[in-house]
XYZ file of C-alpha atoms in Angstrom:
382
model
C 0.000 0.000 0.000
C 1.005 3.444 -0.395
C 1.120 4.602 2.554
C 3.725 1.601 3.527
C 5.998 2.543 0.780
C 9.627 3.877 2.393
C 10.340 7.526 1.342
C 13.563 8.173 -1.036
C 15.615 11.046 0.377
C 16.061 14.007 -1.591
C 18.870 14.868 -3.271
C 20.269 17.729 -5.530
C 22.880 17.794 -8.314
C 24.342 20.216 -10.281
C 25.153 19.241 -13.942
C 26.371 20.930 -16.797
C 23.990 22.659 -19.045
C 24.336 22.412 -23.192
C 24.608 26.080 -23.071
C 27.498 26.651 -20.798
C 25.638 26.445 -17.799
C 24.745 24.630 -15.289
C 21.344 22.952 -14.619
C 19.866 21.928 -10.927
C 18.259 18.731 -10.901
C 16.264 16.807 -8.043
C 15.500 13.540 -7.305
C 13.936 11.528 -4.624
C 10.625 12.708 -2.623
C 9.854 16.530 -1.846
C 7.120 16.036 0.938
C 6.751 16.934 4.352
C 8.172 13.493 5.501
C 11.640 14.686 3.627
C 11.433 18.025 4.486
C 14.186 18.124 6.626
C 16.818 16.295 4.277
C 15.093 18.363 1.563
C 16.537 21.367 4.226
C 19.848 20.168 5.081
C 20.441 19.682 1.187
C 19.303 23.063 -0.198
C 21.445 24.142 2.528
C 24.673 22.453 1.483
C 23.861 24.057 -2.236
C 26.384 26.394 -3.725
C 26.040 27.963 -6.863
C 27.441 30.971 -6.482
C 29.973 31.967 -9.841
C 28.159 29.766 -11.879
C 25.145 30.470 -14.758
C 22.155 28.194 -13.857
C 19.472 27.939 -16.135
C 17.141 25.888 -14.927
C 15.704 23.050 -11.944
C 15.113 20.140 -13.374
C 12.160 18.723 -11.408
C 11.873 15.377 -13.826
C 13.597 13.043 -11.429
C 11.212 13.963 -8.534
C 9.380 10.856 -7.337
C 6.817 12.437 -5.095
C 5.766 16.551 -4.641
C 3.354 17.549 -2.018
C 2.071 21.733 -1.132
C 5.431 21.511 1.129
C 8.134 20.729 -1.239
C 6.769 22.710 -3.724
C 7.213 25.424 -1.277
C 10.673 24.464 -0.613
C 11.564 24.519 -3.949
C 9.284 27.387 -5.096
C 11.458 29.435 -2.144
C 15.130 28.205 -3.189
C 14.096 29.212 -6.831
C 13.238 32.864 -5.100
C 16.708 33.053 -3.251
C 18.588 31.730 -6.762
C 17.099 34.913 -8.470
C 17.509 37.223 -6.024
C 21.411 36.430 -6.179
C 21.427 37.318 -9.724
C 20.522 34.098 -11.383
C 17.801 33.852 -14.194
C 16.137 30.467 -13.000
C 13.030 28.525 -14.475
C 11.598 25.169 -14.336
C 12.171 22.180 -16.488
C 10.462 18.440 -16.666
C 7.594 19.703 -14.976
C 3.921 17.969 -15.373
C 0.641 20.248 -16.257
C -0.375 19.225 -12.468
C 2.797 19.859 -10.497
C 3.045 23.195 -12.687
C -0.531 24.421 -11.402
C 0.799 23.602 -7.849
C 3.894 26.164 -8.287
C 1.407 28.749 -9.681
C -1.388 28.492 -6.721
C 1.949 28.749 -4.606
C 2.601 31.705 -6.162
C -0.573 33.389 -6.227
C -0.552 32.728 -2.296
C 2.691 34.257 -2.123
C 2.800 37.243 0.552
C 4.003 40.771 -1.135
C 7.191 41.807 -0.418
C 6.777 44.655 2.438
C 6.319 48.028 1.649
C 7.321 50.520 4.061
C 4.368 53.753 4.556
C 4.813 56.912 3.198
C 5.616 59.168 6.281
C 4.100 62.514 5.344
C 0.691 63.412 5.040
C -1.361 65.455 2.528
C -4.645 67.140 1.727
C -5.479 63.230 -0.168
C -4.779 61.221 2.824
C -6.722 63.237 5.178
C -9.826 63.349 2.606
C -9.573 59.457 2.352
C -9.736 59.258 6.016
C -12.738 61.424 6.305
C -14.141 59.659 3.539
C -13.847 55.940 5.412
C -14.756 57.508 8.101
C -17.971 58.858 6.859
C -18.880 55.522 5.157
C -18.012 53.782 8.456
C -20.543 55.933 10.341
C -23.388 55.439 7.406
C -22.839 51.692 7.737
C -22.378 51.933 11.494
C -26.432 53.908 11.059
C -27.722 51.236 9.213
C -26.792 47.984 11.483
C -28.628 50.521 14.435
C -31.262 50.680 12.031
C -31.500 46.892 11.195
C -31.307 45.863 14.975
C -33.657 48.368 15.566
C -36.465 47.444 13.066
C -35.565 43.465 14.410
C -36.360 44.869 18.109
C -39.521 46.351 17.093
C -40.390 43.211 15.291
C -39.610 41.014 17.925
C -41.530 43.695 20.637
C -44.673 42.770 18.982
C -44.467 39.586 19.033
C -43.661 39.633 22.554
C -47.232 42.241 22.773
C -49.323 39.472 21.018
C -47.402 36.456 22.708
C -46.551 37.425 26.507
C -44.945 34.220 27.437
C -42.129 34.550 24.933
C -40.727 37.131 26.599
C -37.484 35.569 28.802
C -38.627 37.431 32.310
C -35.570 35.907 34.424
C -33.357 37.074 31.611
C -34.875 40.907 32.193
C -34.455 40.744 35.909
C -30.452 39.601 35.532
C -29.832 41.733 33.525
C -31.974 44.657 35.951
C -29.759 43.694 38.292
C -26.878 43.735 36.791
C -27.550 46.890 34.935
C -29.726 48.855 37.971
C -29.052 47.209 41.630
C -25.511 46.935 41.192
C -24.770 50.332 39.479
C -26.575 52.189 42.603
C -23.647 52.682 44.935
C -21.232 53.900 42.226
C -23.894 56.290 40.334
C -24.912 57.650 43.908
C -21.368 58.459 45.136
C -20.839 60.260 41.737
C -23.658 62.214 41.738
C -22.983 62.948 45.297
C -19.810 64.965 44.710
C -20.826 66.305 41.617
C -23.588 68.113 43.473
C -21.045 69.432 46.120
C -18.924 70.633 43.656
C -21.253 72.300 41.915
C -22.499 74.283 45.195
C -19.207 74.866 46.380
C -18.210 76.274 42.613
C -21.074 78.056 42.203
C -21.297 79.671 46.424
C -17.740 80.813 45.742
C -18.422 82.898 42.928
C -22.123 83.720 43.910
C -20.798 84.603 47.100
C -19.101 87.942 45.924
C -22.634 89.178 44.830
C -24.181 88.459 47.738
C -26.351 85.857 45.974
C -25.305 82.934 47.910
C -28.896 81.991 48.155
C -29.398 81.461 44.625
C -27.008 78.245 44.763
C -29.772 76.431 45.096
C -31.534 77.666 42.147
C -28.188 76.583 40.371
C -27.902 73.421 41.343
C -31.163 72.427 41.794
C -32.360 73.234 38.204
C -29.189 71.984 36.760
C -28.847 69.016 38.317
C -32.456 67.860 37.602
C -32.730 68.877 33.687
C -29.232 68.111 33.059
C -26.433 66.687 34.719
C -28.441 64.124 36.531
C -29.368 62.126 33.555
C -26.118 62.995 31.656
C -23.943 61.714 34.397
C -25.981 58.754 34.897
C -25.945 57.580 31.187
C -22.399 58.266 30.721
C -21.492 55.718 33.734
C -24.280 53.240 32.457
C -22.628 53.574 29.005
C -18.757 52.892 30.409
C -20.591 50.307 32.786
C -23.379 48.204 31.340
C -22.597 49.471 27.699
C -19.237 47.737 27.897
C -20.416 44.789 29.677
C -23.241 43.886 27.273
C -20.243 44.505 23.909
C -17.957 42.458 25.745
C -20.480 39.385 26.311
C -22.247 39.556 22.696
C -18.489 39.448 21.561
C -17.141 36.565 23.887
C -20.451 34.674 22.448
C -19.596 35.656 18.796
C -15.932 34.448 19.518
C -16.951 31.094 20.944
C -19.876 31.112 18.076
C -22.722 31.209 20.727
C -24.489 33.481 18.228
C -24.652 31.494 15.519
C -25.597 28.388 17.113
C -28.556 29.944 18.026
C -29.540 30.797 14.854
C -28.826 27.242 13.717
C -31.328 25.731 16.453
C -34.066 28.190 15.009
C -34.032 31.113 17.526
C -34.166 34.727 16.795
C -30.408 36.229 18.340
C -32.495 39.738 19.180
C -35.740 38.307 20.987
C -33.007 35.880 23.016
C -29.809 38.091 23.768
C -31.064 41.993 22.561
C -34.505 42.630 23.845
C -33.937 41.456 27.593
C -30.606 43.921 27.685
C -32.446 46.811 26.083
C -35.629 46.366 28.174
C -33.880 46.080 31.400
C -31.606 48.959 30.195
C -34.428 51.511 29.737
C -36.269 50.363 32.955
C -33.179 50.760 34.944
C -32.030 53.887 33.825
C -34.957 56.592 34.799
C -34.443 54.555 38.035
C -30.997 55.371 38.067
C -31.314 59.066 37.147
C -34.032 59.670 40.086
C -31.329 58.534 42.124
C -28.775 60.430 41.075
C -30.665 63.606 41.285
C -31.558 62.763 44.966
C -27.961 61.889 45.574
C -26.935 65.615 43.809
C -28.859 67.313 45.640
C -28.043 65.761 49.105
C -24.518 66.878 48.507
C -25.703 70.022 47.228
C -27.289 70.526 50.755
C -24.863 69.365 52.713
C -21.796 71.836 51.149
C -24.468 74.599 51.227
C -25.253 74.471 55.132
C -21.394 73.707 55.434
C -19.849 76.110 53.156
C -22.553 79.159 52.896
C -24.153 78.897 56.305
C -27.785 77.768 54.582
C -29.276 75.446 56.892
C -31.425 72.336 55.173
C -35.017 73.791 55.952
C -34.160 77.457 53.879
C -32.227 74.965 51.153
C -35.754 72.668 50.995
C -38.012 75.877 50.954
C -35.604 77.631 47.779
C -35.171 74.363 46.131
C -38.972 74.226 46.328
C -39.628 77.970 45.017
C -36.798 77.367 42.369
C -38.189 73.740 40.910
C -41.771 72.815 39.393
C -42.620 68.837 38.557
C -41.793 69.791 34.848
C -37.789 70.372 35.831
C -37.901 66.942 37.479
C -40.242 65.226 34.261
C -37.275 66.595 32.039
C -34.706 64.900 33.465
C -36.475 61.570 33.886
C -38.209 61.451 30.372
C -34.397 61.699 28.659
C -33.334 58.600 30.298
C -35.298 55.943 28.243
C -33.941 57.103 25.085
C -30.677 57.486 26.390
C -30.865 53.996 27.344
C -32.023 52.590 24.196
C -29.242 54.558 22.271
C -26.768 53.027 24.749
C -28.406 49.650 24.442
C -28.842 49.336 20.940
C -24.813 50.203 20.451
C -23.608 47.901 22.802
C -25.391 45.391 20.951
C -24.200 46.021 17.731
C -20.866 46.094 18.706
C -21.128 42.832 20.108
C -22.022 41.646 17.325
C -19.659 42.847 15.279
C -16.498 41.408 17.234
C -15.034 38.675 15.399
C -12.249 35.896 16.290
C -9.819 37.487 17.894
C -8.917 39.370 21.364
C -8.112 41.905 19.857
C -11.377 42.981 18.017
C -13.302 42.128 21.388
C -11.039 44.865 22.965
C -11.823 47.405 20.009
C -15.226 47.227 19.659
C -15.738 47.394 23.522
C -13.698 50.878 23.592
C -15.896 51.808 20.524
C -18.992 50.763 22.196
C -18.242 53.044 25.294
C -17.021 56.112 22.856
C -19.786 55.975 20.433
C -22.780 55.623 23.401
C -21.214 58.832 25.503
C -21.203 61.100 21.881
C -24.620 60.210 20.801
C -25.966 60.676 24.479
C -24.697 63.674 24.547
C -25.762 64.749 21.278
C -29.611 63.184 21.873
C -29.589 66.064 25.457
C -28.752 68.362 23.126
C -31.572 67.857 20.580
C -33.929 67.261 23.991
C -32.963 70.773 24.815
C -33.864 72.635 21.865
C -37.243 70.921 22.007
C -38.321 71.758 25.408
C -37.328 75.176 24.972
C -39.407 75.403 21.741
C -42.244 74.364 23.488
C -41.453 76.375 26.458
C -40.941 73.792 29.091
């Protein structure tokens, strides 16, 4: 049988040419059984001083993908010393194995220009651009699958995965309490003690309050809440969808017949935009408790004349602002997450990208959607 058959070692010989020459011809096995003979004997090869012509591959017994590499390689190093090298005695099939070897053939390295013009800064807007519009579109697609898969939820209640909702409520909303609490916390102080030090010179200390009571409940309350959701839950749902894609979670589940977005993206997004107005309430009451507390420590206003300004200062609308954001916000930060996820593929490395992308991408648009919130309450005067 063949695979009992002893392998002849390779061997190379150098014999005169009719044209003054000299020609290079093998014999034996090239395979990866004989590689390393095949090695040791290329090594030992000296043609340096002399014209070769060709490689006569007619004595060769047996060729396999390596020692056509092999050979393919010390044809490469015979022309790059000067010699003008092709092949000879070489069958139809063995020669369509040299060219796919050559087609696979890396390009030789090309170092990058170092300067930069007008050109290269117009292609990189340009991808850019393009990567943004196609960035657009996969929100768009998971989007329209969400809204798909909400209504069958609407007409089917039991499909929707409940325990899957409350992890990831707890995840997103329990466990994010202490950290968004101590943030808002000192953000309210230093926004008293910032604004009582300048205020302070008018003799408007009182209107601190004002300040950050009205600030903190249109404005920085949700903002700073969404940004640490984003850098906190954003990140954590990219990084699982991509450790699933990695492991190829994802598309097992569509092989077993299950929709990826009803399973993995609704139960993230729901519990996303229930936890979030939760969150922002209690940032606002955090803010303001430090707000109070630097007041009464710093400006001498004691917590019943900081209750009754904040009171004259705020109407249910300036807390309604604030709280109304925070769903969108959450389904912008949602919905990115998720399509980064799923857009890691094999490697570490793209897991690690797509994450900091994720986290990047959710803080600009959030702050970009407050912005477009602002213009339209003050158009309709709220």
């Amino acid at each position: 049988m063949a695979f009992l058959e002893k392998n002849v070692a390779p061997e190379l010989h150098l014999l005169a040419d009719g044209d003054g020459g000299q020609r290079l011809t093998l014999t034996g096995d090239w395979t990866i059984n004989t590689i390393a003979e095949a090695e040791k004997a290329i090594g030992k090869l000296k043609v340096r001083g002399a014209r070769l012509t060709c490689i006569d591959l007619s004595g060769v017994e047996h060729l396999d993908t390596s020692g056509a590499w092999l050979i393919h390689r010390t044809r490469g190093q015979l022309e790059f010393e000067g010699q003008k090298v092709g092949f000879q005695g070489i069958s139809p099939v063995r020669e369509t194995l040299f060219h796919e070897i050559e087609r696979h053939h890396p390009p030789a390295w090309k170092p990058e220009s170092g300067g930069s013009s007008v050109l290269d800064f117009l292609e990189q807007t340009g991808r850019v651009v393009v990567d943004a519009w196609y960035d657009a579109l996969a929100m768009l697609h998971i989007l329209g699958s969400l809204g798909l898969v909400v209504s069958t939820v609407l007409l089917h209640p039991r499909r929707l995965r409940g325990i899957s909702v409350a992890v990831q409520f707890d995840r997103s909303c329990i466990g994010a309490v202490p950290i968004v609490a101590l943030m808002s916390f000192l953000i309210g102080a230093i926004i008293s003690q910032q604004g009582g030090f300048y205020l302070k010179q008018f003799g408007a200390d009182i209107f601190v309050v004002d300040l950050a009571g009205i600030l903190v409940l249109r404005e920085i309350g949700v903002i700073l809440t969404a940004i640490m959701v984003a850098g906190r839950s954003g990140s954590a749902f990219t990084a699982e969808l991509g450790a699933m894609r990695m492991q190829e979670e994802v598309d097992a589940l569509s092989v077993i017949g299950l929709s990826v977005t009803e399973v993995l993206v609704l139960p993230r997004i729901l519990a996303l935009m229930i936890a979030l107005p939760i969150l922002t309430f209690i940032s606002d009451m955090a803010a303001l408790f430090g707000s109070g507390l630097v007041t009464w420590a710093y400006l001498d206003i004691p917590p019943a004349a900081f209750l009754t300004q904040l009171q004259a200062a705020i109407t249910t609308e300036t807390l309604v602002v604030g709280i109304v954001k925070a769903p969108f916000m959450a389904l912008i930060i949602g919905l990115i997450a998720c399509v980064e996820g799923l857009k890691v593929e094999g490697s570490s490395e793209s897991l690690g990208r797509h994450t900091t992308m994720s986290v990047v991408k959710a803080i600009f648009l959030v702050i970009v959607v407050d912005g477009f919130f602002a213009m339209f309450f003050a158009a309709i005067g709220v």
